[in-house]
Short mmCIF file of C-alpha atoms in Angstrom, two decimals:
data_model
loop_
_atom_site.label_atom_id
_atom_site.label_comp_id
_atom_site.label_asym_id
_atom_site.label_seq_id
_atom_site.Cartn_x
_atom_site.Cartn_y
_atom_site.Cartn_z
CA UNK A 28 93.04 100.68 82.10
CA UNK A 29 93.58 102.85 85.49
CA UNK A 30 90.50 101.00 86.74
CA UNK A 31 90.49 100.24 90.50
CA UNK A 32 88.93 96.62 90.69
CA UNK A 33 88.26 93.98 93.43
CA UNK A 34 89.18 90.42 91.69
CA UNK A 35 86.55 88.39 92.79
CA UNK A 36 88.49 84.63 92.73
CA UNK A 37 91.26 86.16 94.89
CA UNK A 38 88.64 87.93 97.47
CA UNK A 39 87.15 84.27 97.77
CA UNK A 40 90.76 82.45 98.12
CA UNK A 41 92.12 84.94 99.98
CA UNK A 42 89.22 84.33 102.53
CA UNK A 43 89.14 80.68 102.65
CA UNK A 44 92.82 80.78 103.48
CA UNK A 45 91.69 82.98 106.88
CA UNK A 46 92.85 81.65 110.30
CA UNK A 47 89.36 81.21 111.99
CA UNK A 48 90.04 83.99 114.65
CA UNK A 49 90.32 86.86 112.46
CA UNK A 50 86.91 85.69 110.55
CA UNK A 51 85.43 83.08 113.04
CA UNK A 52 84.91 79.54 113.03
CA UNK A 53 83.30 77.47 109.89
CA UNK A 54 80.01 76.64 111.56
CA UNK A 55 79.52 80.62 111.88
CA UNK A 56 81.39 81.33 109.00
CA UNK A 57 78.65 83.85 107.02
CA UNK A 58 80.83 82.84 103.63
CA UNK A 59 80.32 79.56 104.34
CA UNK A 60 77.54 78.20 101.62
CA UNK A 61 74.41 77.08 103.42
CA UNK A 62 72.52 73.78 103.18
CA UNK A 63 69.37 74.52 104.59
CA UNK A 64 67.80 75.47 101.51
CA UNK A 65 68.20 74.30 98.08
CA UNK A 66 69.55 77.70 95.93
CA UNK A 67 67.44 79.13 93.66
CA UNK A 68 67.90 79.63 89.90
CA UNK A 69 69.27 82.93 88.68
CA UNK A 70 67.41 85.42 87.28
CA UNK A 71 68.82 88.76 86.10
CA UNK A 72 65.47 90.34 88.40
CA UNK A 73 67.63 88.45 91.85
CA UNK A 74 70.85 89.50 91.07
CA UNK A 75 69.73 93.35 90.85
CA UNK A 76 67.53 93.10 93.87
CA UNK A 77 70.65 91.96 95.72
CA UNK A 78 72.46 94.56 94.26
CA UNK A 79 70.41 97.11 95.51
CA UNK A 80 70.24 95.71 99.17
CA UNK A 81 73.93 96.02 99.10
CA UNK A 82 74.51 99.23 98.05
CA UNK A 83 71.48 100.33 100.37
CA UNK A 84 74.21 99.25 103.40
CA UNK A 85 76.85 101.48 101.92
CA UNK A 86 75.87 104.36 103.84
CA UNK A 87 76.32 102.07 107.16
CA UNK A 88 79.95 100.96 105.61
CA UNK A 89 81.11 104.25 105.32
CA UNK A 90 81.46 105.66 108.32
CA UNK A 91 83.24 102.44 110.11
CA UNK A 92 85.42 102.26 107.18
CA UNK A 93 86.40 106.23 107.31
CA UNK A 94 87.28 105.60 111.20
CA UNK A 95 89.75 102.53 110.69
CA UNK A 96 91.30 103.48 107.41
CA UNK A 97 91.66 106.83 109.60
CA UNK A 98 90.58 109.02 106.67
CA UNK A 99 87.51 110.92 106.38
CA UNK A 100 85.19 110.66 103.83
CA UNK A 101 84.87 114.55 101.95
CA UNK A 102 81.98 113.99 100.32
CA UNK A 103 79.92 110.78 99.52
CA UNK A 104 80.65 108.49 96.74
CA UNK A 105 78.03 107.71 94.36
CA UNK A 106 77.39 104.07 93.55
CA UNK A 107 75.24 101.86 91.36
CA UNK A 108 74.82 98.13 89.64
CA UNK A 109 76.14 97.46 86.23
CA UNK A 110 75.10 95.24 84.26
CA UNK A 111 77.46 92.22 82.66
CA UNK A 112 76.84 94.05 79.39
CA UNK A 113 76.76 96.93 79.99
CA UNK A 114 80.28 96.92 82.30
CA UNK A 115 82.29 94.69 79.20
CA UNK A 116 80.97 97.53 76.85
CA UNK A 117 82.22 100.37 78.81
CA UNK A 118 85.84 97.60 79.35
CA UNK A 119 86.05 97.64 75.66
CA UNK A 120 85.80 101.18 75.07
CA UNK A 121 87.78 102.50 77.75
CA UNK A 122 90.96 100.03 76.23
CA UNK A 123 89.97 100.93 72.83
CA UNK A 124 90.73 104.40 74.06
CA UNK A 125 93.77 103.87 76.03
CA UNK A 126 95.25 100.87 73.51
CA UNK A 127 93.91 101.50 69.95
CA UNK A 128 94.03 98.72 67.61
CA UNK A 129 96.93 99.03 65.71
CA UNK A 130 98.82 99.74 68.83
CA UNK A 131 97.70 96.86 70.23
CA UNK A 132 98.71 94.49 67.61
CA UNK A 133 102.41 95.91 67.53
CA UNK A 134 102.59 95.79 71.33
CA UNK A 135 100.98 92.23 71.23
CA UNK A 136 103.58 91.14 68.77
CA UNK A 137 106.75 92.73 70.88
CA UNK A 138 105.60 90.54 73.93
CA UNK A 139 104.98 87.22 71.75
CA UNK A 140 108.89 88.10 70.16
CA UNK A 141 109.99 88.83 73.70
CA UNK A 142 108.48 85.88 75.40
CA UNK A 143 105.67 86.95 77.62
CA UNK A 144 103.32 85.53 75.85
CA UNK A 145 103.92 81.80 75.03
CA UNK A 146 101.57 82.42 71.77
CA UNK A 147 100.49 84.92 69.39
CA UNK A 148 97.36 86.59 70.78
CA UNK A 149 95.70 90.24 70.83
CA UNK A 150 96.66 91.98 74.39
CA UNK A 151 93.57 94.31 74.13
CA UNK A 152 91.11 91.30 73.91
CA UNK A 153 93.45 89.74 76.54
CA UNK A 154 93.31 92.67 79.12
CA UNK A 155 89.45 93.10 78.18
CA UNK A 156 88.87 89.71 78.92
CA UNK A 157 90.74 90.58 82.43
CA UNK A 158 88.73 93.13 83.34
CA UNK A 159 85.25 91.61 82.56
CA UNK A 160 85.81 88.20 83.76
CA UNK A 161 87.52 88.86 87.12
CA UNK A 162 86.13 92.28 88.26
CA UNK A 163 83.74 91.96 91.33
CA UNK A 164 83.31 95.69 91.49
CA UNK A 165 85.32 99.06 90.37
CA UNK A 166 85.90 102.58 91.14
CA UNK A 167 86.45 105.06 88.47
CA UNK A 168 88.39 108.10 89.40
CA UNK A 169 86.85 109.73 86.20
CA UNK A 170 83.40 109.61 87.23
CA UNK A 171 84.19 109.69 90.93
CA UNK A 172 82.06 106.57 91.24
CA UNK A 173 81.72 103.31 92.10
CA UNK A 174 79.74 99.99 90.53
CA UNK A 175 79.14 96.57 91.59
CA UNK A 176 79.31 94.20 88.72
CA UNK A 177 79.33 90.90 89.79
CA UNK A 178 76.77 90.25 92.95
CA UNK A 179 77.24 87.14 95.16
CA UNK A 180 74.42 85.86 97.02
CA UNK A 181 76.13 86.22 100.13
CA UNK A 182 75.86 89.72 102.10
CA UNK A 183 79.14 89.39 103.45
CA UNK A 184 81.14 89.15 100.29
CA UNK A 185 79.14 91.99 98.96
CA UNK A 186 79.61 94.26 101.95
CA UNK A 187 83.68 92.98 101.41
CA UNK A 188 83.44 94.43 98.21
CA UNK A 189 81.63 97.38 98.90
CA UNK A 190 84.55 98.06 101.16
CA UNK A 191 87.63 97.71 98.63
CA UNK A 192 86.34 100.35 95.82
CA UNK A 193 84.92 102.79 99.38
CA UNK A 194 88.58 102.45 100.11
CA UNK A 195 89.78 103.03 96.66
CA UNK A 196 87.37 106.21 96.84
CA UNK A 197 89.11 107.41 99.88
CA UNK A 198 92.39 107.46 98.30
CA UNK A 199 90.88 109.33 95.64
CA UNK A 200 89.52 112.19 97.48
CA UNK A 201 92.73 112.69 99.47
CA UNK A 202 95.49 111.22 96.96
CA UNK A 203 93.86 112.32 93.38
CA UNK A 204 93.98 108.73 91.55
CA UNK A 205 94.12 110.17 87.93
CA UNK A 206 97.32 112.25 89.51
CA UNK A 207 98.60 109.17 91.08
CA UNK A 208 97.89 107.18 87.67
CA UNK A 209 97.37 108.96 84.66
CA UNK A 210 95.68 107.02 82.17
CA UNK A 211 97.19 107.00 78.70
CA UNK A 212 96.93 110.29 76.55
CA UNK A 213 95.95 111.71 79.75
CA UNK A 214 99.15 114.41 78.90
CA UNK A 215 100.43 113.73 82.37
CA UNK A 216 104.10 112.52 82.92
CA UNK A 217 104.33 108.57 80.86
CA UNK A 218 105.29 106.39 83.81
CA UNK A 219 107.12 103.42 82.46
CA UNK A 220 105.78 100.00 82.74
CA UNK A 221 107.14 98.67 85.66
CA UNK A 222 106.17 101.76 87.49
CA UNK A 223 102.86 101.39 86.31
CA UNK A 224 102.25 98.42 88.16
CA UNK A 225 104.00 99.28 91.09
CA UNK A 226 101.45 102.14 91.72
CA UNK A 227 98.99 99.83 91.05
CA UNK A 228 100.57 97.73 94.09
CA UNK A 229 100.11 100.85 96.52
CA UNK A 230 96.19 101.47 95.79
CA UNK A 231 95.26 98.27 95.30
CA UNK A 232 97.40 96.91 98.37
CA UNK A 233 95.65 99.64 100.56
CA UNK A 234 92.36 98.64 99.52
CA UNK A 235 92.81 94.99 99.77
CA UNK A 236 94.01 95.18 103.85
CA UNK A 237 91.83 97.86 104.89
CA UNK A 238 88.71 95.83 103.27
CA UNK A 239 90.16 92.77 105.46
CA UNK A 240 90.89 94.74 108.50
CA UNK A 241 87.46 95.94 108.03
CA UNK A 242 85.51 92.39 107.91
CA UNK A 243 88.00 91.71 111.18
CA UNK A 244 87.19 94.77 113.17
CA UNK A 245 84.20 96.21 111.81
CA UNK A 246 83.83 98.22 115.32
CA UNK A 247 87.33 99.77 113.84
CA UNK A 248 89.52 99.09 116.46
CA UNK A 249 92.90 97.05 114.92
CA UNK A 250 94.20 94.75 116.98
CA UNK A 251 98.14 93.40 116.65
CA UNK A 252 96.97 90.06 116.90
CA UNK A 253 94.40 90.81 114.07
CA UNK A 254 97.32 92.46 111.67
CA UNK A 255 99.30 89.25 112.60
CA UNK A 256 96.62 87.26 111.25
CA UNK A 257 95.85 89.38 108.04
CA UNK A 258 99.95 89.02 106.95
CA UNK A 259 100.17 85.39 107.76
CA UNK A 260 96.83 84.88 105.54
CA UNK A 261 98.33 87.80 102.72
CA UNK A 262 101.56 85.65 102.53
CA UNK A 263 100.37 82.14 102.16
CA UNK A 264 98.17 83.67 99.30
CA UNK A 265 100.47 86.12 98.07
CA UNK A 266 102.39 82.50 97.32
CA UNK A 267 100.62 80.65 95.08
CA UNK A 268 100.47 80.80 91.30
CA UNK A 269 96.96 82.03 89.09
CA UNK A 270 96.07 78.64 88.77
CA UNK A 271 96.24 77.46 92.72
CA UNK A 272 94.07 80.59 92.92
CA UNK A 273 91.42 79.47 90.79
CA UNK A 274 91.98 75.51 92.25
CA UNK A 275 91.14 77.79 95.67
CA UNK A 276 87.90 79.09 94.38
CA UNK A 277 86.68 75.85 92.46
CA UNK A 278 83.58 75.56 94.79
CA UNK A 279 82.24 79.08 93.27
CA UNK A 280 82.47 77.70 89.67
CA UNK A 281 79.99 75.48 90.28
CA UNK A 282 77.53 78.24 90.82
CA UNK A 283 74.15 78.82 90.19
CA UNK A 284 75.11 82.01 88.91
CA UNK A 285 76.76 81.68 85.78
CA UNK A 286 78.61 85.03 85.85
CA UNK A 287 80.28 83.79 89.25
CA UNK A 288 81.01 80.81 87.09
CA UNK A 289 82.47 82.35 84.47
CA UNK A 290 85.16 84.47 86.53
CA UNK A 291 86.40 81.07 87.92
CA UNK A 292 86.50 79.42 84.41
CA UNK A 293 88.43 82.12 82.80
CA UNK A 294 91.15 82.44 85.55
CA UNK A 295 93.09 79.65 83.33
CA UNK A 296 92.82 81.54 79.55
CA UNK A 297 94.28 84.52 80.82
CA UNK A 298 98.05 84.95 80.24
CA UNK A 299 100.06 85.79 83.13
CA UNK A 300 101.95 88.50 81.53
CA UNK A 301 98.69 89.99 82.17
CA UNK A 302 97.01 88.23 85.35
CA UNK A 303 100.25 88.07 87.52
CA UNK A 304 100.41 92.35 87.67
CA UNK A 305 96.63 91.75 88.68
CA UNK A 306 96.71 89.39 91.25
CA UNK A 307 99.64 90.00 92.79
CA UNK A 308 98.35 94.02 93.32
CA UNK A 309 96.27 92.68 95.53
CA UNK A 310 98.08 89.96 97.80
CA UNK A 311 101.22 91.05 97.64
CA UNK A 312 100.88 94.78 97.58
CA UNK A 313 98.74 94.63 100.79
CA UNK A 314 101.72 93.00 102.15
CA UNK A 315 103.34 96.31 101.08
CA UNK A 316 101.16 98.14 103.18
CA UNK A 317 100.86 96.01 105.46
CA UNK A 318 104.73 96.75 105.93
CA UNK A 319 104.34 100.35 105.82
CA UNK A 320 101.87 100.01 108.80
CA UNK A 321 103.40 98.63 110.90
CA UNK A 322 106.70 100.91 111.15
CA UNK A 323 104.35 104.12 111.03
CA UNK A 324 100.62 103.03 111.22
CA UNK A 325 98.33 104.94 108.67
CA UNK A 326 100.47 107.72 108.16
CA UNK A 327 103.36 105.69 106.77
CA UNK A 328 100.41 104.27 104.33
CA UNK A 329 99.76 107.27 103.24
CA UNK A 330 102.84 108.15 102.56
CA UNK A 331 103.10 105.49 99.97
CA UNK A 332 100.85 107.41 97.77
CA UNK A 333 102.94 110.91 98.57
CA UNK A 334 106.26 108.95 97.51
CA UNK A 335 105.33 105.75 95.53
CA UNK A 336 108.11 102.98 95.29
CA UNK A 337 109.50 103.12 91.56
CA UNK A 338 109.21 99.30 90.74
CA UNK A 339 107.98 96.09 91.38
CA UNK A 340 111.28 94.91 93.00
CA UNK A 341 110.46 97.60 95.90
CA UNK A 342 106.79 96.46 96.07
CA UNK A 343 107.80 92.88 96.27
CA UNK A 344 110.70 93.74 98.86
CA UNK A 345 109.13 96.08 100.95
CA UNK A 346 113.01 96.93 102.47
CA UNK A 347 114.02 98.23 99.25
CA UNK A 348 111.56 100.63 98.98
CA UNK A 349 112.42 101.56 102.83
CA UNK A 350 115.78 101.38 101.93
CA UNK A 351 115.33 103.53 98.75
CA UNK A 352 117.07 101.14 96.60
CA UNK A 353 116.15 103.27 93.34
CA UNK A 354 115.81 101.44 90.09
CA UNK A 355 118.34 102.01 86.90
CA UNK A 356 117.06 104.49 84.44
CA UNK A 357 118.27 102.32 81.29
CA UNK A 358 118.25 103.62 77.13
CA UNK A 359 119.05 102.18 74.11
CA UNK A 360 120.52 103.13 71.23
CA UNK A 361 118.27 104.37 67.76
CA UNK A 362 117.35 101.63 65.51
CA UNK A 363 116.52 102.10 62.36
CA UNK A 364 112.77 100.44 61.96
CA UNK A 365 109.34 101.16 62.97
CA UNK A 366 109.16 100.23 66.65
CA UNK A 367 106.59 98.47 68.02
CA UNK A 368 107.25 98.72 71.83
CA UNK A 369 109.48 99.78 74.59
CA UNK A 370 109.03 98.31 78.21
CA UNK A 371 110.69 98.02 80.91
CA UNK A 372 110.33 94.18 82.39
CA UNK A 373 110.95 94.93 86.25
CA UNK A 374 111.09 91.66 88.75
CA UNK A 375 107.21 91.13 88.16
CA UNK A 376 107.84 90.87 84.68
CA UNK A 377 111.03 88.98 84.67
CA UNK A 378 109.59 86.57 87.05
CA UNK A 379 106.59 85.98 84.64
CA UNK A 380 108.73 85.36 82.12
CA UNK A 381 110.92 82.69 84.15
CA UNK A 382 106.98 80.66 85.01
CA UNK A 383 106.72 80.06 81.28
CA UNK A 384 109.61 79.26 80.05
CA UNK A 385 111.88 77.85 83.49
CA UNK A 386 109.43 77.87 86.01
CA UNK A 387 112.57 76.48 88.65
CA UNK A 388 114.64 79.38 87.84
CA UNK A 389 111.80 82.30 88.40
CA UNK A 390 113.17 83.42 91.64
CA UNK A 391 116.37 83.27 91.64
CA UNK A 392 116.76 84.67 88.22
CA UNK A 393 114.68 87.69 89.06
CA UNK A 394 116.00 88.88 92.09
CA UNK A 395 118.34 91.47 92.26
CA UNK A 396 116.72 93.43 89.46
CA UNK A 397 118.54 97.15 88.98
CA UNK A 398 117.03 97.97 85.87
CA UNK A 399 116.26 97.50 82.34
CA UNK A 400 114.96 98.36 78.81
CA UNK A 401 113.44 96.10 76.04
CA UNK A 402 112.41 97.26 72.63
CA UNK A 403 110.85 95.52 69.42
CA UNK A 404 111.68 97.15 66.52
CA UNK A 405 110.01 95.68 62.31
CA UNK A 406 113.00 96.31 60.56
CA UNK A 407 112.08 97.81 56.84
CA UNK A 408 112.33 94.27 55.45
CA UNK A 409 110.03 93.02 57.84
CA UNK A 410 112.27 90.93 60.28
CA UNK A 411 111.33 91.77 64.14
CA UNK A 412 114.50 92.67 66.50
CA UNK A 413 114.07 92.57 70.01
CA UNK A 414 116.68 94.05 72.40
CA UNK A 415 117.35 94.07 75.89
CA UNK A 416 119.37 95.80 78.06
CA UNK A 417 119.78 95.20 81.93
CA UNK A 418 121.49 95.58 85.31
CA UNK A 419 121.91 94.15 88.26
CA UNK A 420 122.76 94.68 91.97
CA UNK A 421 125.77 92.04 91.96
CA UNK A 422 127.44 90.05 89.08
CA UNK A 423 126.57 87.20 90.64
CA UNK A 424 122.16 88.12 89.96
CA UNK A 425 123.46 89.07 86.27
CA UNK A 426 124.84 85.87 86.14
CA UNK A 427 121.73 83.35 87.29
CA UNK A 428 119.72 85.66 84.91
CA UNK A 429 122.09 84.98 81.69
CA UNK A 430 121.81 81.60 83.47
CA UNK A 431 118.53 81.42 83.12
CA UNK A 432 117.91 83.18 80.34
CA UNK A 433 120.43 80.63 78.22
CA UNK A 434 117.96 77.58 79.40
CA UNK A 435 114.95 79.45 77.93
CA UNK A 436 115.40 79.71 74.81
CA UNK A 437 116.03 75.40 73.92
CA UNK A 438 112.52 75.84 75.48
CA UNK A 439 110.98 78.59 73.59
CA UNK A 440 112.59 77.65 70.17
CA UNK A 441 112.36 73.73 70.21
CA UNK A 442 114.21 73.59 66.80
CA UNK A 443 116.74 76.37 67.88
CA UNK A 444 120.00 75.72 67.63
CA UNK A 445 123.49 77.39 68.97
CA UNK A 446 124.75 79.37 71.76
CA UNK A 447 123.40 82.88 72.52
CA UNK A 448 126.85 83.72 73.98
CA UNK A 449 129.03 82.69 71.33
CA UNK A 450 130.15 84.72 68.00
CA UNK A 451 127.70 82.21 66.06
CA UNK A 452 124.99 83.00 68.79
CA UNK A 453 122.03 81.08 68.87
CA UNK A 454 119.54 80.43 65.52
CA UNK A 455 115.30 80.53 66.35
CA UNK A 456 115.04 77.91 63.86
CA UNK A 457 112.40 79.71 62.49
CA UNK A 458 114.17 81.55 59.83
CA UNK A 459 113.65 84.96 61.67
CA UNK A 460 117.14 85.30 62.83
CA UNK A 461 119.39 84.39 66.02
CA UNK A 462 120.05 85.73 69.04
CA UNK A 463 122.87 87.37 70.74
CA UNK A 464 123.35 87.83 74.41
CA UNK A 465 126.31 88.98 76.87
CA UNK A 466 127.15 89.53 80.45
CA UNK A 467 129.19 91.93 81.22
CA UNK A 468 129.84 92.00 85.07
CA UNK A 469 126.39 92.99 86.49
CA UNK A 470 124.92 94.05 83.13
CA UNK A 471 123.14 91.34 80.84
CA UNK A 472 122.55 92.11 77.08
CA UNK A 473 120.42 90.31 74.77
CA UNK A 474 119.18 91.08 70.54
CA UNK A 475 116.82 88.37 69.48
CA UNK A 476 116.46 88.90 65.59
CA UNK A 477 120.16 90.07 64.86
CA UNK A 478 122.26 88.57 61.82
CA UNK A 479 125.32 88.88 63.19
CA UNK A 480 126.86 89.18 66.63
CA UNK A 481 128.08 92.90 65.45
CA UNK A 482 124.08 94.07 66.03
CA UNK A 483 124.88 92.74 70.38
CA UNK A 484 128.25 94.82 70.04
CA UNK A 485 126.15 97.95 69.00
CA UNK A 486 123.69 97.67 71.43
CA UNK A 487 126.15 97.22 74.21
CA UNK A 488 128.27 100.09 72.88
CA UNK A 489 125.09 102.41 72.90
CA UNK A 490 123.24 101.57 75.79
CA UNK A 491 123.31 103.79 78.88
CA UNK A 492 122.60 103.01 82.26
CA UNK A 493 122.07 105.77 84.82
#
């Protein structure tokens, strides 16, 4: 869903992690949760009163943000309150559009075959669950609008998020979001997945440091020592894994306001073939940006939306994508079937699967990504064949991935059996076939489902890599 959202647990753990000089000191901390009074119970008739008083300052926001993000505002942005219900209806519609149901039980069962999900679920109830649990606020491009969903009682977090989507507007009005990111059926050109969420890194990452930079220097002057600040804060965060996040916010689920509570609760049910892309567009594509500013200030931001970086590896190496490291363009070969999916993993991806099933072998199994292909094909007697097709920049990052990839499956398949390099390869144990796998100097190949290791030899005999 091409959404633009502020996730409300990382706003609040990104912010307790601030160095007290870009935000001030805890005793005059306006996040900081007051004693003085005991908080009141609440009523749908507080939360939209609040909501109101923030969007009333918007017109204030506006101008201070168009002067530090350096881009001027062409016309305003229209904004209102949504209600819980009314926001998870339009959620569930908009994916029902973009991911209709029996698409989204084939492409659900290619990432449980594949791995990224560690159980059989629905991804459309997964990403609506996303959406509705951890969205603060949004910006749709569509409507050219922007809503506040969840609503605080804290001024200061509002006003934060009241910056992100104005930001998210701005890009709109001078980058053309739906251009940028063209929702699906949309008839624009299909980016593929990886390149998807590497977008998503750019606008999100812009939004996330100019909202900061914003609370820091509302006057809109930017200080080095306050960009200093912001990356050392971005990078501790950008660090830690879904579930320190939501460890980070566990003050806020003990909330009086039990969709506040809710957001932190649900942090933990959501799988991170689906969080990770979410979380880290925030943290670590503002370090992206943050990158870009500081060889060429704004104008180098800007130009990440004129020339996005292709995948995730150049959004989480900011040098690659200055160094215009371009990603593999890798096919496969026809097979005969119904397929259910075709993705490409990119680092993100790999690295998510590497925290489920090796968690000590995520990084170093990941990097060096050039490129890949996976596709889940239901045979016509029913058996599922996955395949999967990649390169690397040396032989040696092939090799810690087939590495890696070996010591996964033992984990995956607990009464598996075999070697996935050997002619006999290596047997699920769950009658649904063995898998195949081969490195081949900095290329990895891998057919989960196969009979025989002459299914690997076709793969690797028709796959091209450009």
């Amino acid at each position: 869903m091409s959404k633009y959202v502020v996730a409300f647990a990382v706003l609040v753990a990104c912010h307790r992690e601030a160095p007290p000089a870009a935000h001030g000191s805890a005793a005059s901390d306006p996040w900081v949760t007051k004693d003085a009074a005991p908080a009141q119970p609440e009523t749908p008739e507080r939360r939209a009163a609040r909501a109101q008083a923030a969007l009333g300052r918007v017109a204030a926001i506006m101008p201070k943000l168009a002067k530090l993000r350096q881009l001027d505002f062409i016309h305003d942005i229209p904004r209102e309150y949504q209600s819980t219900e009314d926001f998870r209806k339009f959620v569930h519609d908009e994916i029902a559009h973009e991911l209709a149901p029996d698409k989204a039980a084939d492409e659900s069962e290619a990432l449980f075959r594949l791995g990224l999900l560690p159980k059989p679920a629905n991804l459309a109830q997964l990403e609506e669950q996303a959406f509705v649990t951890q969205a603060g606020a949004y910006y749709d491009p569509k409507q050219k609008k922007f809503f506040l969903v969840m609503v605080p009682d804290n001024d200061m977090m509002l006003d934060t998020m009241s910056a992100h989507e104005l930001t998210h507007g701005l890009q709109d009005q001078h980058f053309d979001l739906q251009k940028f990111l063209p929702d699906e059926g949309s008839g624009a050109g299909k980016l593929d997945d990886d390149a998807e969420s590497a977008r998503h890194f750019v606008a999100e990452g812009d939004a996330t440091f100019t909202m900061f930079l914003y609370m820091a220097s509302p006057t809109g002057v930017i200080s080095p020592m306050a960009i200093d600040l912001l990356v050392g804060q971005l990078a501790k965060t950008a660090t830690m894994a879904p579930a320190d996040l939501a460890k980070m916010s566990s003050p806020l689920a003990d909330s009086n306001d039990p969709e506040i509570k809710k957001s932190m609760d649900a942090m933990n049910d959501i799988p991170s073939t689906v969080l990770v892309p979410m979380i880290d567009s925030y943290m670590q594509g503002a370090l992206l940006v943050a990158a870009a500013y500081k060889r060429g200030g704004w104008t180098a931001v800007d130009d990440l939306f004129v020339h996005p970086p292709e995948s995730t590896e150049q959004t989480l190496h900011p040098d690659k994508y200055f160094a215009a490291d371009h990603p593999h363009r890798v096919t496969l070969p026809k097979l005969a079937g119904a397929e259910l999916a075709s993705v490409v993993f990119g680092e993100l991806q790999w690295q998510v699967y590497f925290s489920l099933w090796v968690p000590d072998q995520k990084t170093i199994a990941s990097e060096g990504w050039g490129g890949d292909r996976e596709s889940v094909v239901r045979r016509a007697d029913g058996r599922i064949v996955a395949r999967i097709a990649t390169v690397w920049d040396t032989p040696k990052d092939a090799s810690e991935l087939a590495t890696a990839y070996a010591a996964s499956l033992p984990k995956r398949f607990p009464k598996g059996s075999g070697d996935a390099s050997s002619p006999a390869g290596f047997d699920r144990g769950d009658g649904s076939g063995k898998i195949f796998t081969k490195l081949d100097g900095a290329k990895f190949y891998a057919i989960d489902g196969a009979d025989s290791a002459k299914e690997l030899a076709t793969l690797v005999a028709g796959a091209k890599i450009n």
